[in-house]
Coordinates of C-alpha atoms and ligand atoms in Angstrom, one line a residue:
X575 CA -24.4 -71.4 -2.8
X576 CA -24.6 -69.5 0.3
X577 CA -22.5 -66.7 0.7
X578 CA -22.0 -63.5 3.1
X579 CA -20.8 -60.0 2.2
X580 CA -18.6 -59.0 4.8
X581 CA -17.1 -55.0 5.0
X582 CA -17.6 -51.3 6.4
X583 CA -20.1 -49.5 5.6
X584 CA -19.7 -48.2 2.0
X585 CA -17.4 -50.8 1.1
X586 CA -19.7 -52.0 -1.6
X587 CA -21.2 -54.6 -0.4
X588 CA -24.8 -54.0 -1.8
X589 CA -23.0 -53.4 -5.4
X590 CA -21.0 -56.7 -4.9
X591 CA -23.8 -58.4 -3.6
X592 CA -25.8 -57.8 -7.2
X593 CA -23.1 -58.9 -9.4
X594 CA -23.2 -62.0 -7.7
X595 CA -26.8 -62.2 -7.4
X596 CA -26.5 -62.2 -11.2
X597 CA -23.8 -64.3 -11.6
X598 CA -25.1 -67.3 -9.4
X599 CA -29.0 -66.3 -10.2
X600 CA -29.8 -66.2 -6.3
X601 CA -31.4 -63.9 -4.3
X602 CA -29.3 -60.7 -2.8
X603 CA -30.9 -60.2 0.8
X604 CA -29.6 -56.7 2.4
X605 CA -30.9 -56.3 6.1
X606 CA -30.2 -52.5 5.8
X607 CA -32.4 -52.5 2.9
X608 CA -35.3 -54.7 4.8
X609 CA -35.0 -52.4 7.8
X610 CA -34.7 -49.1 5.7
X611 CA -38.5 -50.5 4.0
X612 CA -40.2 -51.6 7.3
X613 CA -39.3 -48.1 8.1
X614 CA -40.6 -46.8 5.2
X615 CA -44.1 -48.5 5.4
X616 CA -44.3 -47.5 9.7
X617 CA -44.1 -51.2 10.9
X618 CA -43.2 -52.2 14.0
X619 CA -40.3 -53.7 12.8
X620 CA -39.6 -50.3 11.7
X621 CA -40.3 -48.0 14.8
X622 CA -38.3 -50.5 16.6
X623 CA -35.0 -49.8 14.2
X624 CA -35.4 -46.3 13.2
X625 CA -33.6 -44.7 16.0
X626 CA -30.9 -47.4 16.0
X627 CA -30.5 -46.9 12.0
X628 CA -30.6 -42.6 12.2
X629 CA -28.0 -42.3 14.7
X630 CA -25.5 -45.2 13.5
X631 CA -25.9 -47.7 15.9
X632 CA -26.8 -51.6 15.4
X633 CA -30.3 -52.5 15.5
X634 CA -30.4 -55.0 18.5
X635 CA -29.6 -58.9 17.5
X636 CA -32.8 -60.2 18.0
X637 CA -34.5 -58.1 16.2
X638 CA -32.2 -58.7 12.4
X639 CA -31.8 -62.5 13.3
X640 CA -35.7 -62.3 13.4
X641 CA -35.8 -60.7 9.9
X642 CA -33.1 -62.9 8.5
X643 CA -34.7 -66.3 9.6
X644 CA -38.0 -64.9 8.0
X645 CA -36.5 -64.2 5.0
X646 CA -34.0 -67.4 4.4
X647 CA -37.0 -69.1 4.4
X648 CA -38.9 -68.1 1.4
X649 CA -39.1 -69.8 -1.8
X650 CA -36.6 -68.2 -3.6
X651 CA -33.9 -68.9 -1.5
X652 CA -34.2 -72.5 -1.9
X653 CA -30.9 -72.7 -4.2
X654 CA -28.8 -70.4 -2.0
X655 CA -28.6 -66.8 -1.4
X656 CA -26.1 -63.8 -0.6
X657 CA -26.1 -61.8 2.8
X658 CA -25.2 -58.4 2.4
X659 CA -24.7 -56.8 5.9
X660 CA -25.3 -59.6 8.1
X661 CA -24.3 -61.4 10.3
X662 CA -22.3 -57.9 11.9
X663 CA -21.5 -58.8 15.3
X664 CA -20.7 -62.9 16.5
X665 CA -23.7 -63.2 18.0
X666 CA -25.6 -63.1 14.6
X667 CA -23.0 -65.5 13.4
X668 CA -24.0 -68.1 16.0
X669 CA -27.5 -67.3 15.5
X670 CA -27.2 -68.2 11.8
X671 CA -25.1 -71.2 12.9
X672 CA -28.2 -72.3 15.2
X673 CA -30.8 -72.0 12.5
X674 CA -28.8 -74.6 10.5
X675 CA -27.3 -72.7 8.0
X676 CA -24.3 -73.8 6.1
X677 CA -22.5 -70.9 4.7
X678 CA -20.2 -71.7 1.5
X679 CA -17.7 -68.4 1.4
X680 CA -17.7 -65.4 3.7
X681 CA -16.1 -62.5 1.3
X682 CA -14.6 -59.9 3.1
X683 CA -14.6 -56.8 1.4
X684 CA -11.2 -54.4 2.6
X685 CA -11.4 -50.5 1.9
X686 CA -9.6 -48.0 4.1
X687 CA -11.5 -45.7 6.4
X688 CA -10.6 -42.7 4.6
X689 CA -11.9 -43.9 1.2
X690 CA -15.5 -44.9 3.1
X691 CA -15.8 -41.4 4.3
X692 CA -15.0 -40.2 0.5
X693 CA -17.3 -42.3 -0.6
X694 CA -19.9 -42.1 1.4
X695 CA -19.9 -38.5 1.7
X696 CA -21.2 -39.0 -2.3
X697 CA -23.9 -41.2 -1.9
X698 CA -27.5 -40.5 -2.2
X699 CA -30.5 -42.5 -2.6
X700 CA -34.3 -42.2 -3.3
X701 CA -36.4 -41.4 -1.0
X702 CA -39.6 -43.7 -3.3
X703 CA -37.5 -47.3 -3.8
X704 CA -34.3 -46.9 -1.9
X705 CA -32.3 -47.4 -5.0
X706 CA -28.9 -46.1 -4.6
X707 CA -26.6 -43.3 -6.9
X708 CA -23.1 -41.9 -6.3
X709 CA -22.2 -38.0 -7.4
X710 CA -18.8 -39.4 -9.2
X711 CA -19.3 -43.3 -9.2
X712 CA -22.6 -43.8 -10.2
X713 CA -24.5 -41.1 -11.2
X714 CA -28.7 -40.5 -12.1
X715 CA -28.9 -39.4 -15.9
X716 CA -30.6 -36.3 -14.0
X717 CA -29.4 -34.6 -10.9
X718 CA -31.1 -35.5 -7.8
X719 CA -33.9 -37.7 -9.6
X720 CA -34.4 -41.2 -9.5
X721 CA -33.8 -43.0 -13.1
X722 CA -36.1 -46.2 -11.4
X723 CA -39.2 -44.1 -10.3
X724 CA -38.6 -40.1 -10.6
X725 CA -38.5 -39.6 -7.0
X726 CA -35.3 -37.3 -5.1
X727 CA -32.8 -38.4 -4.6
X728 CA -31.8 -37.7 -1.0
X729 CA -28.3 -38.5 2.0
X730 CA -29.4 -41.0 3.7
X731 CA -29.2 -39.6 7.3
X732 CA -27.2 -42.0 8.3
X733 CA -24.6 -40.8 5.5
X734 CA -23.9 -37.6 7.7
X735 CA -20.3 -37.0 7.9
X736 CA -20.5 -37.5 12.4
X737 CA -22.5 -40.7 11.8
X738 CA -20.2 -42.3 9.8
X739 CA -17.7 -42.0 12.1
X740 CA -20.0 -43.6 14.5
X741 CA -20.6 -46.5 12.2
X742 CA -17.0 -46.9 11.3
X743 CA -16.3 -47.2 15.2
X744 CA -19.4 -50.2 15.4
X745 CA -17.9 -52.0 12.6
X746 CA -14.5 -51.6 13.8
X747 CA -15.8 -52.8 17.4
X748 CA -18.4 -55.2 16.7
X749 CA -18.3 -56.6 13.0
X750 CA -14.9 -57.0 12.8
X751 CA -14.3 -59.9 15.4
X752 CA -17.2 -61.6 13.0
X753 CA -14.2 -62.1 10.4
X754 CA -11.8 -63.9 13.2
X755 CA -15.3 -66.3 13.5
X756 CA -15.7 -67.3 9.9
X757 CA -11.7 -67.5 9.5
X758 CA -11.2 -70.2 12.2
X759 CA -13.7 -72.0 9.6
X760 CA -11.9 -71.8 7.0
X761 CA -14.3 -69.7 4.9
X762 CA -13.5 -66.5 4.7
X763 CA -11.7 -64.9 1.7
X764 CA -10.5 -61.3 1.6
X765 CA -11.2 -59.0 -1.5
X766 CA -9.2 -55.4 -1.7
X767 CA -11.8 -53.2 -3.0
X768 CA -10.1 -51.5 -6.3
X769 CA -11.2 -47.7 -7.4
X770 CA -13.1 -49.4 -10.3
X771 CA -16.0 -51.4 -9.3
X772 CA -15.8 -54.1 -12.1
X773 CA -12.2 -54.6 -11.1
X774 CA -13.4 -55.5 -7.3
X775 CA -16.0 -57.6 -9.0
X776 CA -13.4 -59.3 -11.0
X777 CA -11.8 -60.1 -8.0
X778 CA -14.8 -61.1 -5.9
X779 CA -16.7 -63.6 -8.6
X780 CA -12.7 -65.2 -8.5
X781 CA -12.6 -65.6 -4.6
X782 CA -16.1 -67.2 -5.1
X783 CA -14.0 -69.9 -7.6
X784 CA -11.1 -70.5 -5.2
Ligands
AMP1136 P1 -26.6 -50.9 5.8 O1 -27.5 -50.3 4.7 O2 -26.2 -52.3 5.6 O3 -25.4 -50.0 6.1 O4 -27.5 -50.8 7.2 C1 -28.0 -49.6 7.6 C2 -28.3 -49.7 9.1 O5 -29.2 -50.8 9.4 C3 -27.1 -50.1 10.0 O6 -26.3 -48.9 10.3 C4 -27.8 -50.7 11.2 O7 -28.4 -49.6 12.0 C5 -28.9 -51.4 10.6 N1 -28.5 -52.8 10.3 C6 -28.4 -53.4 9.0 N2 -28.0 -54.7 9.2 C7 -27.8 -54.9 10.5 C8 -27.4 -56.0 11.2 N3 -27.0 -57.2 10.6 N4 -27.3 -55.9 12.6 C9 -27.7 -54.8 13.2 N5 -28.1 -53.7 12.6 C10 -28.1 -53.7 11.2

């Protein structure tokens, strides 16, 4: 099955997009996450995002179709796979469209702006494997450290409260039309995200069965 995560920022996607990666035993591909390592190691692909990524902006279209198309084509996404974070603007869409892609579901994940400030404002990850922790949703076993690898934990900088405004304002601008795409197909199936996580997963692995 090939499915897309579709929501704000700090809707929950990359959560969502695990439980189903367990559920349906494929591979959860997040482009933030690709992007946020190829700036980690100093790539190219990494220079070329980094001031996109700090300051809350897309990272031009080329540029994550190119690490998508790479990526949809390894081994292990031979049986399907879950996009969390793209396609986020139609042209990706199209793009994905081009390359031959046939998505199954498109799961649209709804949480009001105010909640994503809230909840982003609580977020922090680590600064060795990216893995992310929330202050009141999901917790480290110790403050500010890592339970993977013992690294700090730190705000990502694009967590700042003035860039997630920005980032609300690109999704509300340029992801949102991606939904009016995917609904004239047919394929796209909206999820309220609950205060409980389980209960929007409850909700997500039964839009999956619809
Ligand atoms: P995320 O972790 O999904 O919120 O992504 C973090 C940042 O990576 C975004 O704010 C963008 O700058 C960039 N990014 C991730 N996915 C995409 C995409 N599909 N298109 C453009 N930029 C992206």
């Amino acid at each position: 099955m090939k499915i897309i995560l579709l929501g704000a920022p700090g809707a929950g996607k990359g959560t969502q997009a695990e439980v189903i990666s367990r559920h349906l035993n494929v591979p959860a591909i997040s482009t933030g996450n690709c992007l946020r390592e190829a700036v980690r190691a100093g790539s190219p692909l990494g220079l070329k995002a980094k001031d996109d990524m700090d300051n809350g902006r897309l990272v031009p279209d080329d540029v994550v179709i190119g690490v998508v198309k790479d990526r949809i084509a390894m081994d292990d996404c031979k049986n399907g796979y879950i996009l969390d974070g793209f396609p986020r603007t139609v042209a990706q869409a199209e793009a994905l469209e081009a390359m031959g892609v046939e998505i199954d579901r498109v799961v649209d994940l709804e949480v009001p702006d105010e909640t994503i400030k809230r909840r982003l404002s609580g977020r922090r990850v680590c600064e060795g494997c990216g893995a992310s922790y929330h202050l009141d949703y999901k917790p480290s076993k110790q403050e500010g450290i890592c339970d993977s690898c013992g690294k700090a934990l730190i705000i990502r900088k694009d967590d700042e409260p003035a860039t997630v405004q920005d980032r609300l304002d690109v999704y509300h601008r340029q992801t949102e039309p991606v939904k009016a795409f995917y609904s004239a197909k047919g394929k796209l199936f909206q999820v309220e995200g609950q205060e409980k996580v389980e209960d929007t997963s409850a909700l997500v692995l039964k839009a999956l069965e619809a």
